[in-house]
Amino acid sequence: MEVCCLCRLQSGFNYGHLADALDRGRAAIRARIAHETTRILAGGLGLGTIFIVLFAMGVVWCIADQRQRCPECLHRLALPVRIGTWASIFEPVATEYVCGDGHGVLCAAEHESAVEDRWTVLDASWR
Ligand SMILES: [Zn+2]
């Protein structure tokens, strides 16, 4: 086993050899891509596209997560109960969630043409 005294940190993990391995891997990948334009497109546009897609997925996940939280205590809502039917115009499908601490009930519409989500505050007798 090879030990390098110059790049060994106090944690005992040898970061210098890890950086060398990453440099060798990066050089090997660059050597396989022959054209400069392809290298730029793969590096710039490809990584930029991956970043934008991952960022958009994070934003969508964050909005979906916030939709199912209590606006008062920010705990996740629990006990989902589906009400209504897909065939009914007057009683569209919705899911009701309740805050575990008794702050309120969220009625989340599942159909796009239905009314928006409705938050109902519960009185102190529910806590
Ligand atoms: Zn709450």
PDB file of C-alpha atoms in Angstrom, residues 44-110:
ATOM      1  CA  GLY A  44     -21.311  22.903 -21.254  1.00  0.00           C
ATOM      2  CA  LEU A  45     -24.711  22.180 -22.696  1.00  0.00           C
ATOM      3  CA  GLY A  46     -24.994  18.648 -21.344  1.00  0.00           C
ATOM      4  CA  LEU A  47     -24.086  19.544 -17.780  1.00  0.00           C
ATOM      5  CA  GLY A  48     -26.138  22.757 -18.011  1.00  0.00           C
ATOM      6  CA  THR A  49     -29.179  20.796 -19.142  1.00  0.00           C
ATOM      7  CA  ILE A  50     -28.710  18.242 -16.379  1.00  0.00           C
ATOM      8  CA  PHE A  51     -28.434  21.078 -13.835  1.00  0.00           C
ATOM      9  CA  ILE A  52     -31.607  22.785 -15.116  1.00  0.00           C
ATOM     10  CA  VAL A  53     -33.589  19.519 -15.103  1.00  0.00           C
ATOM     11  CA  LEU A  54     -32.430  18.618 -11.578  1.00  0.00           C
ATOM     12  CA  PHE A  55     -33.160  22.166 -10.357  1.00  0.00           C
ATOM     13  CA  ALA A  56     -36.673  22.083 -11.864  1.00  0.00           C
ATOM     14  CA  MET A  57     -37.310  18.683 -10.262  1.00  0.00           C
ATOM     15  CA  GLY A  58     -36.224  20.136  -6.918  1.00  0.00           C
ATOM     16  CA  VAL A  59     -38.580  23.109  -7.275  1.00  0.00           C
ATOM     17  CA  VAL A  60     -41.513  20.847  -8.217  1.00  0.00           C
ATOM     18  CA  TRP A  61     -40.758  18.560  -5.262  1.00  0.00           C
ATOM     19  CA  CYS A  62     -40.541  21.580  -2.908  1.00  0.00           C
ATOM     20  CA  ILE A  63     -43.902  22.978  -4.057  1.00  0.00           C
ATOM     21  CA  ALA A  64     -45.573  19.552  -3.790  1.00  0.00           C
ATOM     22  CA  ASP A  65     -44.115  19.095  -0.312  1.00  0.00           C
ATOM     23  CA  GLN A  66     -45.284  22.519   0.884  1.00  0.00           C
ATOM     24  CA  ARG A  67     -48.794  21.810  -0.427  1.00  0.00           C
ATOM     25  CA  GLN A  68     -49.175  18.972   2.076  1.00  0.00           C
ATOM     26  CA  ARG A  69     -48.004  20.875   5.169  1.00  0.00           C
ATOM     27  CA  CYS A  70     -49.971  22.692   7.848  1.00  0.00           C
ATOM     28  CA  PRO A  71     -49.672  26.474   7.265  1.00  0.00           C
ATOM     29  CA  GLU A  72     -49.485  27.094  11.015  1.00  0.00           C
ATOM     30  CA  CYS A  73     -47.011  24.510  12.364  1.00  0.00           C
ATOM     31  CA  LEU A  74     -45.492  23.262   9.039  1.00  0.00           C
ATOM     32  CA  HIS A  75     -45.865  19.615  10.053  1.00  0.00           C
ATOM     33  CA  ARG A  76     -46.900  17.188   7.336  1.00  0.00           C
ATOM     34  CA  LEU A  77     -50.641  16.684   7.152  1.00  0.00           C
ATOM     35  CA  ALA A  78     -51.881  13.187   7.909  1.00  0.00           C
ATOM     36  CA  LEU A  79     -54.853  10.860   7.586  1.00  0.00           C
ATOM     37  CA  PRO A  80     -55.737  11.401   3.897  1.00  0.00           C
ATOM     38  CA  VAL A  81     -59.370  10.648   3.112  1.00  0.00           C
ATOM     39  CA  ARG A  82     -60.678  10.713  -0.467  1.00  0.00           C
ATOM     40  CA  ILE A  83     -64.142  12.185  -0.880  1.00  0.00           C
ATOM     41  CA  GLY A  84     -66.347  12.692  -3.929  1.00  0.00           C
ATOM     42  CA  THR A  85     -66.483  10.773  -7.196  1.00  0.00           C
ATOM     43  CA  TRP A  86     -64.881  11.293 -10.605  1.00  0.00           C
ATOM     44  CA  ALA A  87     -68.278  11.020 -12.296  1.00  0.00           C
ATOM     45  CA  SER A  88     -69.884  13.786 -10.247  1.00  0.00           C
ATOM     46  CA  ILE A  89     -69.806  17.446 -11.280  1.00  0.00           C
ATOM     47  CA  PHE A  90     -71.288  18.713  -8.030  1.00  0.00           C
ATOM     48  CA  GLU A  91     -69.037  16.687  -5.741  1.00  0.00           C
ATOM     49  CA  PRO A  92     -65.625  16.388  -7.480  1.00  0.00           C
ATOM     50  CA  VAL A  93     -62.867  14.183  -6.150  1.00  0.00           C
ATOM     51  CA  ALA A  94     -60.829  15.744  -3.361  1.00  0.00           C
ATOM     52  CA  THR A  95     -58.599  14.503  -0.582  1.00  0.00           C
ATOM     53  CA  GLU A  96     -58.881  15.791   2.957  1.00  0.00           C
ATOM     54  CA  TYR A  97     -55.842  15.931   5.215  1.00  0.00           C
ATOM     55  CA  VAL A  98     -55.787  16.852   8.877  1.00  0.00           C
ATOM     56  CA  CYS A  99     -53.013  18.423  10.939  1.00  0.00           C
ATOM     57  CA  GLY A 100     -51.779  16.081  13.647  1.00  0.00           C
ATOM     58  CA  ASP A 101     -51.777  18.960  16.141  1.00  0.00           C
ATOM     59  CA  GLY A 102     -55.396  19.867  15.346  1.00  0.00           C
ATOM     60  CA  HIS A 103     -54.797  23.201  13.609  1.00  0.00           C
ATOM     61  CA  GLY A 104     -57.033  22.508  10.636  1.00  0.00           C
ATOM     62  CA  VAL A 105     -58.156  20.397   7.688  1.00  0.00           C
ATOM     63  CA  LEU A 106     -56.955  20.793   4.100  1.00  0.00           C
ATOM     64  CA  CYS A 107     -59.329  19.813   1.299  1.00  0.00           C
ATOM     65  CA  ALA A 108     -57.077  19.356  -1.749  1.00  0.00           C
ATOM     66  CA  ALA A 109     -58.833  19.137  -5.103  1.00  0.00           C
ATOM     67  CA  GLU A 110     -57.564  16.387  -7.400  1.00  0.00           C
TER      68      GLU A 110
END
